[in-house]
Amino acid sequence: MLLFLYATCTLIAIIFLRFPLRRRKYSQLMPGTKYIFCDILGDLKLFNFRKSFYHQLLDVLSKGSKLFPKEQLFCMWITYVPYVFIVRMDAVKEVLKNNRMNGKSFQYEWMKPILGSGLVVSSGEKWKSRRKLFNHCFHPDIVRSYLKTFNSNSQKLVNVLKEEAEKDFVYIVELFTLCAFESICEAIFGIGVGALENNNIEISNSIRRCESIFIVRVYSILLWPDFIFRNTKIGKDFEHHANVVQEFTYRMIEETKQKYLSGEREFSDGKRKTLIDVLIEKHLKIKEFTEEDVREEVNTFMSAGHETIGIAAMWAIYLIGRHPEVQAKLHEEIDHVFGNDRERPVTERDLKDLQYMNCVLKESGRIYPTVPALGRHVPEDTKICGYTVPKDATCIILTYLLHRDEEVFPDPEKFDPDRFSAENCVNIPEFAYIPFSGGARNCIGYKFGEMELGTLICSIMRNFTVESLNKVFPVVGLSLQSSEPIRIKIRPRTVYESPS
């Protein structure tokens, strides 16, 4: 008995000494707050526990960045766990170009009930083979073929907004998300799900709820162990919403499989196959993919492919609605391209000709990047810009702060689309602006997203004027949310043809 007590006390002593000593060692090697022995909370002390953690997070991180204005990174300790925040382009480049750091941070594992080991979560050989396989699904010709879908769903949204325009204001994010959800489902499955017509927001809400719980867990160390998390209220809430998503995709995949098996839908013989062509062929014909493999990739593309577009459109309209001079210039360009024709589908040529609109969308993505942070796992002690980042640290690229580097973007809080004009954008260095991440793990569907977002915003601005009625603040999650629902006053436009 005494031997057991001695061994237990020794183990506890080792644990309680190991973590503080490790923290002291690495605190001396990286910019960050000064080390204090047995400081269990670490940088959690910077937060006011009476206020919402998420509403404070960006402010705390911004202050941390300003404490080290010349450094490329800084470290914050959540108890004895190091989070290394990358905030300048040189360090960003070193991280994203380092193939040994292609693995996502361990926290992404917590999204496996929805995403499985799909493209976002997987690493190593599985990620390499899947990435190579799916690259063909985003060939320019295939992306171009989705333009008809983008136009159709953008017009459905316009029709809904015409009805909503009679109201004092519209909450836009749900409508934009539904539109994007409809488009991604059509792109994956080849059929619509009636999201806009039926106000079918349940799946999208479940995905968003899982993402918000994920962020709660990231910064709540007590919730890290699965056996604790699963038995909490929010853990059970997460499980419920994950099941809602899984049941939806299971049903859609089964319906699609039956179409292939019955001959109603045929496998493509060409190299340019859609995502569902590739997945079902690998499952039914080649037998390389299990049903779980198919489901995890469908969930990955469905989740990432609609939330990001809905949020990007929300922030773009919010900024346009707060800057009437930008809106006037945008309307002028759109009218020059389309005249008073409200119904002609947007073409690829139109999207290239709408150069100012592209500048507006890029500047919106700079100020409010849809994905405000990118997590990476550090597999070994690694030098980044001269600083030693410890093995197994979580390295987070703060896109939100990177895009506010005053040396690259003077007066960074100002909404100035001309930063991205043809003559100015050449002055933006590589890795200073990464709305779609960068390096080997950049967003595989960024061209798809650009075309969908451009079609959506063009369709809205052809038909309406918008005014943002409330000032909101960004809140960090897997995507950049608003501190409260954005209220937009939306009114139909009248366009007159100029005399020839």
Coordinates of C-alpha atoms in Angstrom, one line a residue:
M1 CA 0.0 0.0 0.0
L2 CA 2.8 2.4 0.9
L3 CA 4.6 1.5 -2.3
F4 CA 1.5 2.3 -4.3
L5 CA 1.0 5.7 -2.6
Y6 CA 4.7 6.5 -3.1
A7 CA 4.5 5.6 -6.8
T8 CA 1.3 7.7 -7.2
C9 CA 2.8 10.7 -5.5
T10 CA 5.9 10.4 -7.6
L11 CA 3.9 10.3 -10.8
I12 CA 1.8 13.3 -9.8
A13 CA 5.0 15.2 -8.9
I14 CA 6.6 14.4 -12.2
I15 CA 3.5 15.5 -14.1
F16 CA 3.2 18.8 -12.2
L17 CA 6.9 19.5 -12.7
R18 CA 7.1 18.4 -16.3
F19 CA 4.5 20.8 -17.8
P20 CA 5.7 23.9 -16.0
L21 CA 9.3 23.2 -16.9
R22 CA 8.4 22.5 -20.5
R23 CA 6.5 25.8 -20.6
R24 CA 9.4 27.7 -19.1
K25 CA 11.8 26.2 -21.7
Y26 CA 9.7 27.2 -24.7
S27 CA 8.5 30.5 -23.3
Q28 CA 12.1 31.6 -23.6
L29 CA 12.3 30.5 -27.2
M30 CA 9.2 32.3 -28.6
P31 CA 7.5 35.7 -28.2
G32 CA 4.8 35.6 -25.7
T33 CA 3.7 36.4 -22.1
K34 CA 6.3 36.1 -19.4
Y35 CA 6.6 32.7 -17.7
I36 CA 5.3 32.4 -14.1
F37 CA 5.9 29.1 -12.3
C38 CA 2.8 27.1 -11.5
D39 CA 0.6 29.5 -13.5
I40 CA -2.1 27.0 -14.3
L41 CA -4.4 29.3 -16.2
G42 CA -1.7 30.7 -18.5
D43 CA -3.1 33.3 -20.9
L44 CA -6.7 32.4 -20.0
K45 CA -6.3 35.2 -17.5
L46 CA -6.5 37.7 -20.3
F47 CA -10.2 36.9 -20.7
N48 CA -13.1 38.3 -18.7
F49 CA -15.0 35.3 -17.7
R50 CA -18.1 37.4 -17.2
K51 CA -18.3 38.1 -20.9
S52 CA -18.7 35.9 -23.9
F53 CA -15.4 34.2 -24.7
Y54 CA -15.9 34.3 -28.4
H55 CA -16.7 38.0 -28.5
Q56 CA -13.4 38.6 -26.7
L57 CA -11.2 36.2 -28.7
L58 CA -10.3 38.4 -31.7
D59 CA -9.7 41.4 -29.4
V60 CA -7.3 39.4 -27.1
L61 CA -5.5 38.0 -30.2
S62 CA -5.2 41.5 -31.8
K63 CA -3.7 42.8 -28.6
G64 CA -1.3 39.9 -28.4
S65 CA -0.2 40.6 -32.0
K66 CA 0.4 44.3 -31.2
L67 CA 2.6 43.4 -28.3
F68 CA 5.0 41.9 -30.8
P69 CA 4.7 44.1 -33.8
K70 CA 8.1 43.1 -35.4
E71 CA 7.8 39.4 -34.7
Q72 CA 6.2 37.0 -37.2
L73 CA 4.4 35.0 -34.5
F74 CA 3.6 34.9 -30.8
C75 CA 2.7 32.1 -28.4
M76 CA -0.3 31.9 -26.0
W77 CA -0.6 29.2 -23.3
I78 CA -3.9 27.7 -22.5
T79 CA -2.9 26.2 -19.2
Y80 CA 0.2 24.3 -20.3
V81 CA -0.8 23.8 -24.0
P82 CA 1.0 26.1 -26.4
Y83 CA -0.9 27.8 -29.2
V84 CA 1.5 29.5 -31.7
F85 CA -0.3 32.2 -33.7
I86 CA 1.2 33.1 -37.1
V87 CA 0.4 36.7 -38.1
R88 CA 2.9 37.8 -40.7
M89 CA 3.5 36.6 -44.3
D90 CA 7.0 35.3 -43.9
A91 CA 6.0 32.9 -41.1
V92 CA 2.9 32.0 -43.0
K93 CA 4.9 31.1 -46.1
E94 CA 7.3 29.0 -44.0
V95 CA 4.4 27.0 -42.4
L96 CA 2.4 26.5 -45.6
K97 CA 5.4 25.6 -47.7
N98 CA 6.6 23.1 -45.1
N99 CA 5.2 19.7 -46.2
R100 CA 6.0 18.2 -42.8
M101 CA 3.4 20.6 -41.4
N102 CA 0.6 19.6 -43.7
G103 CA -1.2 17.7 -41.0
K104 CA -4.1 19.5 -39.4
S105 CA -4.0 20.2 -35.7
F106 CA -5.4 17.5 -33.4
Q107 CA -8.6 19.4 -32.7
Y108 CA -9.9 18.7 -36.2
E109 CA -10.3 15.1 -35.0
W110 CA -13.3 16.3 -33.0
M111 CA -15.2 17.0 -36.3
K112 CA -14.9 13.3 -37.3
P113 CA -18.5 12.6 -36.3
I114 CA -19.5 14.7 -39.3
L115 CA -16.4 14.8 -41.6
G116 CA -15.0 11.4 -40.9
S117 CA -11.5 11.2 -42.2
G118 CA -12.4 13.1 -45.3
L119 CA -10.2 15.5 -47.2
V120 CA -10.3 18.3 -44.6
V121 CA -9.3 16.0 -41.7
S122 CA -7.1 13.4 -43.3
S123 CA -3.3 13.6 -43.6
G124 CA -0.4 11.6 -45.0
E125 CA -0.9 9.2 -47.9
K126 CA -4.7 9.1 -47.5
W127 CA -4.8 12.9 -48.0
K128 CA -2.4 12.8 -50.9
S129 CA -4.3 10.1 -52.8
R130 CA -7.7 11.7 -52.2
R131 CA -6.5 15.2 -53.1
K132 CA -5.1 13.8 -56.4
L133 CA -8.3 12.0 -57.1
F134 CA -10.6 14.9 -56.5
N135 CA -8.4 17.5 -58.3
H136 CA -10.0 16.1 -61.5
C137 CA -13.5 17.0 -60.2
F138 CA -12.6 20.7 -60.2
H139 CA -11.2 20.9 -63.7
P140 CA -12.1 24.3 -65.2
D141 CA -14.5 22.7 -67.7
I142 CA -16.4 20.9 -64.8
V143 CA -16.5 24.1 -62.7
R144 CA -17.8 26.0 -65.8
S145 CA -20.6 23.4 -66.2
Y146 CA -22.0 24.4 -62.7
L147 CA -22.6 28.0 -63.8
K148 CA -26.1 27.0 -64.9
T149 CA -26.8 25.8 -61.4
F150 CA -25.4 29.0 -59.8
N151 CA -27.6 31.1 -62.1
S152 CA -30.7 29.1 -61.4
N153 CA -30.3 29.2 -57.6
S154 CA -29.2 32.9 -57.6
Q155 CA -32.5 33.7 -59.4
K156 CA -34.5 31.7 -56.9
L157 CA -32.8 33.8 -54.2
V158 CA -33.6 37.0 -56.1
N159 CA -37.3 35.9 -56.2
V160 CA -37.3 35.3 -52.5
L161 CA -35.7 38.7 -51.8
K162 CA -38.3 40.4 -53.9
E163 CA -40.9 39.2 -51.5
E164 CA -38.7 40.1 -48.5
A165 CA -38.1 43.6 -49.9
E166 CA -41.6 44.6 -48.7
K167 CA -40.3 44.2 -45.1
D168 CA -38.4 46.8 -43.1
F169 CA -35.3 44.5 -43.1
V170 CA -34.1 41.0 -44.0
Y171 CA -31.8 38.7 -42.0
I172 CA -29.6 37.7 -44.9
V173 CA -27.3 34.9 -43.7
E174 CA -29.9 32.1 -43.6
L175 CA -31.1 32.9 -47.1
F176 CA -27.6 33.1 -48.5
T177 CA -26.7 29.8 -46.8
L178 CA -29.8 28.1 -48.2
C179 CA -28.9 29.2 -51.7
A180 CA -25.4 27.9 -51.3
F181 CA -26.6 24.7 -49.8
E182 CA -28.9 24.1 -52.8
S183 CA -26.0 24.7 -55.2
I184 CA -23.6 22.4 -53.5
C185 CA -26.2 19.6 -53.3
E186 CA -26.9 20.0 -57.0
A187 CA -23.2 19.9 -57.7
I188 CA -22.6 16.8 -55.7
F189 CA -25.8 14.8 -56.3
G190 CA -27.1 16.3 -59.5
I191 CA -30.5 17.0 -58.0
G192 CA -31.9 19.9 -56.0
V193 CA -33.2 19.5 -52.4
G194 CA -35.6 22.5 -52.4
A195 CA -33.7 24.3 -49.7
L196 CA -34.9 27.8 -50.7
E197 CA -38.4 26.9 -51.7
N198 CA -39.0 24.9 -48.6
N199 CA -36.9 26.9 -46.2
N200 CA -35.1 23.7 -45.4
I201 CA -32.6 25.1 -43.0
E202 CA -32.3 22.1 -40.6
I203 CA -29.2 20.5 -42.2
S204 CA -27.4 23.8 -42.5
N205 CA -28.2 24.7 -38.9
S206 CA -27.0 21.4 -37.7
I207 CA -23.7 21.8 -39.4
R208 CA -23.3 25.3 -38.0
R209 CA -24.2 24.1 -34.5
C210 CA -21.6 21.4 -34.6
E211 CA -19.0 24.0 -35.7
S212 CA -19.9 26.3 -32.8
I213 CA -19.6 23.5 -30.3
F214 CA -16.3 22.5 -31.9
I215 CA -14.9 26.0 -31.1
V216 CA -16.2 25.8 -27.5
R217 CA -14.3 22.6 -27.1
V218 CA -11.1 23.9 -28.6
Y219 CA -10.7 26.5 -25.8
S220 CA -12.2 24.4 -23.0
I221 CA -9.5 21.9 -22.0
L222 CA -11.8 20.1 -19.6
L223 CA -13.9 19.1 -22.7
W224 CA -10.9 17.6 -24.6
P225 CA -11.3 14.1 -23.3
D226 CA -14.0 12.3 -25.3
F227 CA -15.4 10.5 -22.2
I228 CA -16.1 13.8 -20.5
F229 CA -17.3 15.6 -23.6
R230 CA -19.8 12.9 -24.6
N231 CA -21.5 13.1 -21.2
T232 CA -22.0 16.8 -21.2
K233 CA -25.1 18.6 -22.4
I234 CA -23.2 20.2 -25.4
G235 CA -21.6 16.9 -26.2
K236 CA -25.0 15.3 -26.5
D237 CA -26.2 18.3 -28.5
F238 CA -23.2 17.8 -30.9
E239 CA -24.0 14.1 -31.3
H240 CA -27.7 14.9 -32.1
H241 CA -26.8 17.5 -34.8
A242 CA -24.1 15.2 -36.2
N243 CA -26.7 12.5 -36.6
V244 CA -29.0 14.9 -38.4
V245 CA -26.3 15.5 -41.0
Q246 CA -25.3 11.9 -41.3
E247 CA -28.9 10.8 -41.8
F248 CA -29.4 13.3 -44.6
T249 CA -26.3 12.3 -46.5
Y250 CA -27.0 8.6 -46.0
R251 CA -30.4 9.1 -47.6
M252 CA -29.1 11.2 -50.5
I253 CA -26.2 8.8 -51.2
E254 CA -28.6 5.8 -51.2
E255 CA -30.9 7.5 -53.6
T256 CA -28.0 8.3 -55.9
K257 CA -26.6 4.8 -55.7
Q258 CA -30.0 3.3 -56.8
K259 CA -30.0 5.6 -59.9
Y260 CA -26.6 4.1 -60.9
L261 CA -27.7 0.6 -60.2
S262 CA -31.0 0.9 -62.1
G263 CA -29.3 2.5 -65.1
E264 CA -31.2 5.8 -64.6
R265 CA -27.8 7.4 -64.2
E266 CA -24.6 6.3 -66.0
F267 CA -21.0 6.4 -65.1
S268 CA -19.0 9.0 -67.0
D269 CA -16.3 7.5 -69.3
G270 CA -14.3 10.7 -69.7
K271 CA -11.6 12.1 -67.4
R272 CA -13.8 15.0 -66.3
K273 CA -16.1 13.4 -63.8
T274 CA -18.2 15.0 -61.1
L275 CA -17.6 14.3 -57.4
I276 CA -20.4 11.8 -57.1
D277 CA -19.3 10.1 -60.3
V278 CA -15.9 9.5 -58.8
L279 CA -17.2 8.4 -55.4
I280 CA -19.9 6.0 -56.6
E281 CA -17.6 4.5 -59.2
K282 CA -14.9 3.9 -56.6
H283 CA -17.5 2.3 -54.4
L284 CA -19.7 0.3 -56.8
K285 CA -17.4 -0.6 -59.7
I286 CA -13.8 -0.5 -58.5
K287 CA -14.7 -1.5 -54.9
E288 CA -11.9 0.8 -53.5
F289 CA -14.3 2.9 -51.3
T290 CA -16.6 1.7 -48.6
E291 CA -19.9 3.4 -47.9
E292 CA -18.2 5.3 -45.0
D293 CA -15.5 6.6 -47.5
V294 CA -18.2 7.9 -49.7
R295 CA -20.2 9.5 -46.9
E296 CA -17.2 11.2 -45.3
E297 CA -16.2 12.9 -48.5
V298 CA -19.8 13.9 -49.3
N299 CA -20.1 15.4 -45.8
T300 CA -16.8 17.2 -46.2
F301 CA -17.7 18.9 -49.5
M302 CA -21.3 19.6 -48.5
S303 CA -20.3 21.2 -45.2
A304 CA -17.3 23.2 -46.4
G305 CA -18.9 24.0 -49.8
H306 CA -22.0 25.9 -48.6
E307 CA -21.1 27.5 -45.2
T308 CA -18.1 29.3 -46.7
I309 CA -20.1 30.8 -49.6
G310 CA -23.0 31.8 -47.4
I311 CA -20.7 33.6 -45.0
A312 CA -18.7 35.2 -47.7
A313 CA -21.8 36.6 -49.4
M314 CA -23.1 37.8 -46.0
W315 CA -20.0 39.9 -45.3
A316 CA -19.8 41.2 -48.9
I317 CA -23.4 42.5 -48.8
Y318 CA -22.9 43.9 -45.3
L319 CA -19.9 45.9 -46.5
I320 CA -21.6 47.0 -49.7
G321 CA -24.5 48.1 -47.6
R322 CA -22.3 50.3 -45.4
H323 CA -20.5 52.0 -48.3
P324 CA -22.9 53.7 -50.7
E325 CA -20.1 55.1 -52.8
V326 CA -18.9 51.5 -53.5
Q327 CA -22.4 50.4 -54.2
A328 CA -23.0 53.2 -56.7
K329 CA -19.8 52.3 -58.6
L330 CA -20.7 48.6 -58.5
H331 CA -24.2 49.3 -59.9
E332 CA -22.6 51.4 -62.6
E333 CA -20.3 48.6 -63.7
I334 CA -23.1 46.0 -63.6
D335 CA -25.5 48.2 -65.6
H336 CA -22.7 48.7 -68.2
V337 CA -22.4 44.9 -68.6
F338 CA -26.1 44.0 -68.5
G339 CA -28.0 47.2 -69.3
N340 CA -31.6 46.9 -67.9
D341 CA -31.7 43.1 -68.6
R342 CA -32.4 41.5 -65.2
E343 CA -32.9 37.9 -66.4
R344 CA -30.0 37.1 -68.7
P345 CA -27.9 34.4 -67.0
V346 CA -24.5 35.5 -65.9
T347 CA -21.7 34.1 -68.1
E348 CA -18.1 33.4 -67.5
R349 CA -17.3 36.4 -69.7
D350 CA -19.4 38.6 -67.5
L351 CA -17.6 37.5 -64.4
K352 CA -14.3 38.5 -66.0
D353 CA -15.6 41.8 -67.2
L354 CA -17.0 42.8 -63.8
Q355 CA -13.5 43.8 -62.6
Y356 CA -14.7 46.2 -59.9
M357 CA -17.0 43.6 -58.5
N358 CA -14.1 41.2 -58.3
C359 CA -12.1 43.9 -56.4
V360 CA -15.1 44.3 -54.0
L361 CA -15.2 40.6 -53.3
K362 CA -11.5 40.3 -52.8
E363 CA -11.5 43.3 -50.4
S364 CA -14.4 41.8 -48.5
G365 CA -12.5 38.6 -48.2
R366 CA -9.5 40.5 -46.9
I367 CA -11.4 42.3 -44.1
Y368 CA -13.6 39.4 -43.3
P369 CA -11.9 36.2 -44.4
T370 CA -14.5 33.4 -44.3
V371 CA -12.0 31.1 -42.6
P372 CA -10.3 33.3 -40.1
A373 CA -7.8 30.8 -38.8
L374 CA -6.0 27.7 -40.1
G375 CA -4.7 25.0 -37.7
R376 CA -1.6 23.0 -38.3
H377 CA 0.1 20.3 -36.2
V378 CA 3.8 20.7 -35.4
P379 CA 5.2 17.1 -35.7
E380 CA 8.7 18.0 -34.3
D381 CA 10.6 20.9 -32.9
T382 CA 10.5 23.3 -35.8
K383 CA 12.2 26.6 -36.6
I384 CA 9.8 29.3 -37.9
C385 CA 11.4 32.6 -38.7
G386 CA 14.2 31.9 -36.2
Y387 CA 11.9 30.8 -33.3
T388 CA 11.7 27.2 -32.0
V389 CA 8.1 26.0 -32.0
P390 CA 7.8 22.8 -29.8
K391 CA 6.8 19.4 -31.0
D392 CA 3.0 18.8 -30.8
A393 CA 2.2 22.5 -30.5
T394 CA -0.9 23.7 -32.3
C395 CA 0.2 26.3 -34.9
I396 CA -2.6 28.6 -36.0
I397 CA -2.4 30.9 -39.0
L398 CA -4.5 33.9 -38.1
T399 CA -5.8 34.9 -41.6
Y400 CA -7.9 37.7 -39.9
L401 CA -4.8 39.4 -38.6
L402 CA -2.5 38.5 -41.5
H403 CA -4.9 40.5 -43.7
R404 CA -4.5 43.5 -41.4
D405 CA -0.7 43.9 -41.8
E406 CA -0.3 47.6 -42.1
E407 CA 2.9 47.2 -44.1
V408 CA 1.0 45.5 -46.9
F409 CA -2.5 47.0 -46.4
P410 CA -2.2 50.6 -45.1
D411 CA -5.2 51.7 -43.0
P412 CA -6.3 48.0 -42.9
E413 CA -9.7 48.6 -41.4
K414 CA -10.8 50.8 -44.3
F415 CA -12.9 49.0 -47.0
D416 CA -11.1 49.9 -50.2
P417 CA -11.7 47.7 -53.2
D418 CA -9.1 49.6 -55.2
R419 CA -6.4 47.7 -53.3
F420 CA -7.1 44.9 -55.7
S421 CA -7.2 46.9 -58.9
A422 CA -4.9 45.6 -61.7
E423 CA -2.2 48.2 -61.0
N424 CA -2.3 47.8 -57.2
C425 CA -2.7 44.0 -56.6
V426 CA 0.7 43.3 -58.1
N427 CA 2.2 45.0 -55.0
I428 CA 0.6 42.4 -52.7
P429 CA 3.3 39.9 -51.8
E430 CA 2.7 36.1 -51.9
F431 CA 1.2 34.7 -48.8
A432 CA 0.1 38.2 -47.5
Y433 CA -3.4 37.5 -48.8
I434 CA -4.7 33.9 -48.5
P435 CA -8.6 33.8 -48.5
F436 CA -8.4 30.2 -49.7
S437 CA -5.4 29.2 -47.7
G438 CA -2.2 28.4 -49.6
G439 CA 0.5 25.8 -50.2
A440 CA -0.3 22.1 -50.9
R441 CA -3.5 22.2 -48.7
N442 CA -5.1 25.2 -50.3
C443 CA -8.9 25.1 -50.9
I444 CA -9.4 22.5 -53.6
G445 CA -12.7 24.2 -54.7
Y446 CA -11.7 27.8 -54.7
K447 CA -12.5 28.3 -58.4
F448 CA -15.9 26.8 -57.8
G449 CA -16.4 29.1 -54.9
E450 CA -15.3 32.2 -56.8
M451 CA -17.7 31.6 -59.6
E452 CA -20.6 30.8 -57.3
L453 CA -20.0 33.9 -55.1
G454 CA -19.6 36.2 -58.1
T455 CA -22.8 34.9 -59.7
L456 CA -24.7 35.3 -56.4
I457 CA -23.5 38.9 -55.7
C458 CA -24.0 40.0 -59.3
S459 CA -27.5 38.7 -59.3
I460 CA -28.4 40.5 -56.1
M461 CA -26.8 43.8 -57.1
R462 CA -28.4 43.7 -60.5
N463 CA -31.8 43.7 -58.9
F464 CA -31.5 45.6 -55.5
T465 CA -30.0 48.3 -53.5
V466 CA -28.9 47.3 -50.0
E467 CA -28.4 49.2 -46.8
S468 CA -26.8 47.7 -43.6
L469 CA -28.9 48.7 -40.6
N470 CA -26.8 47.4 -37.7
K471 CA -23.1 47.5 -37.0
V472 CA -21.8 44.1 -36.2
F473 CA -18.4 42.6 -35.2
P474 CA -16.7 39.5 -36.4
V475 CA -16.7 36.4 -34.1
V476 CA -14.1 33.6 -34.7
G477 CA -15.4 30.1 -35.4
L478 CA -14.5 27.6 -38.1
S479 CA -16.0 30.4 -40.3
L480 CA -16.1 34.1 -39.4
Q481 CA -19.6 34.7 -37.9
S482 CA -21.2 38.0 -37.0
S483 CA -21.7 39.1 -33.4
E484 CA -25.5 39.3 -34.1
P485 CA -27.7 38.6 -37.1
I486 CA -27.1 41.2 -39.9
R487 CA -30.1 43.2 -40.8
I488 CA -30.3 44.5 -44.4
K489 CA -32.8 46.9 -45.9
I490 CA -33.3 45.8 -49.4
R491 CA -35.2 47.6 -52.2
P492 CA -35.8 46.8 -55.9
R493 CA -33.8 48.8 -58.4
T494 CA -35.0 50.7 -61.4
V495 CA -32.6 50.7 -64.3
Y496 CA -33.1 53.0 -67.3
E497 CA -31.4 52.5 -70.6
S498 CA -29.1 55.4 -71.4
P499 CA -30.0 57.1 -74.7
S500 CA -27.9 55.9 -77.6

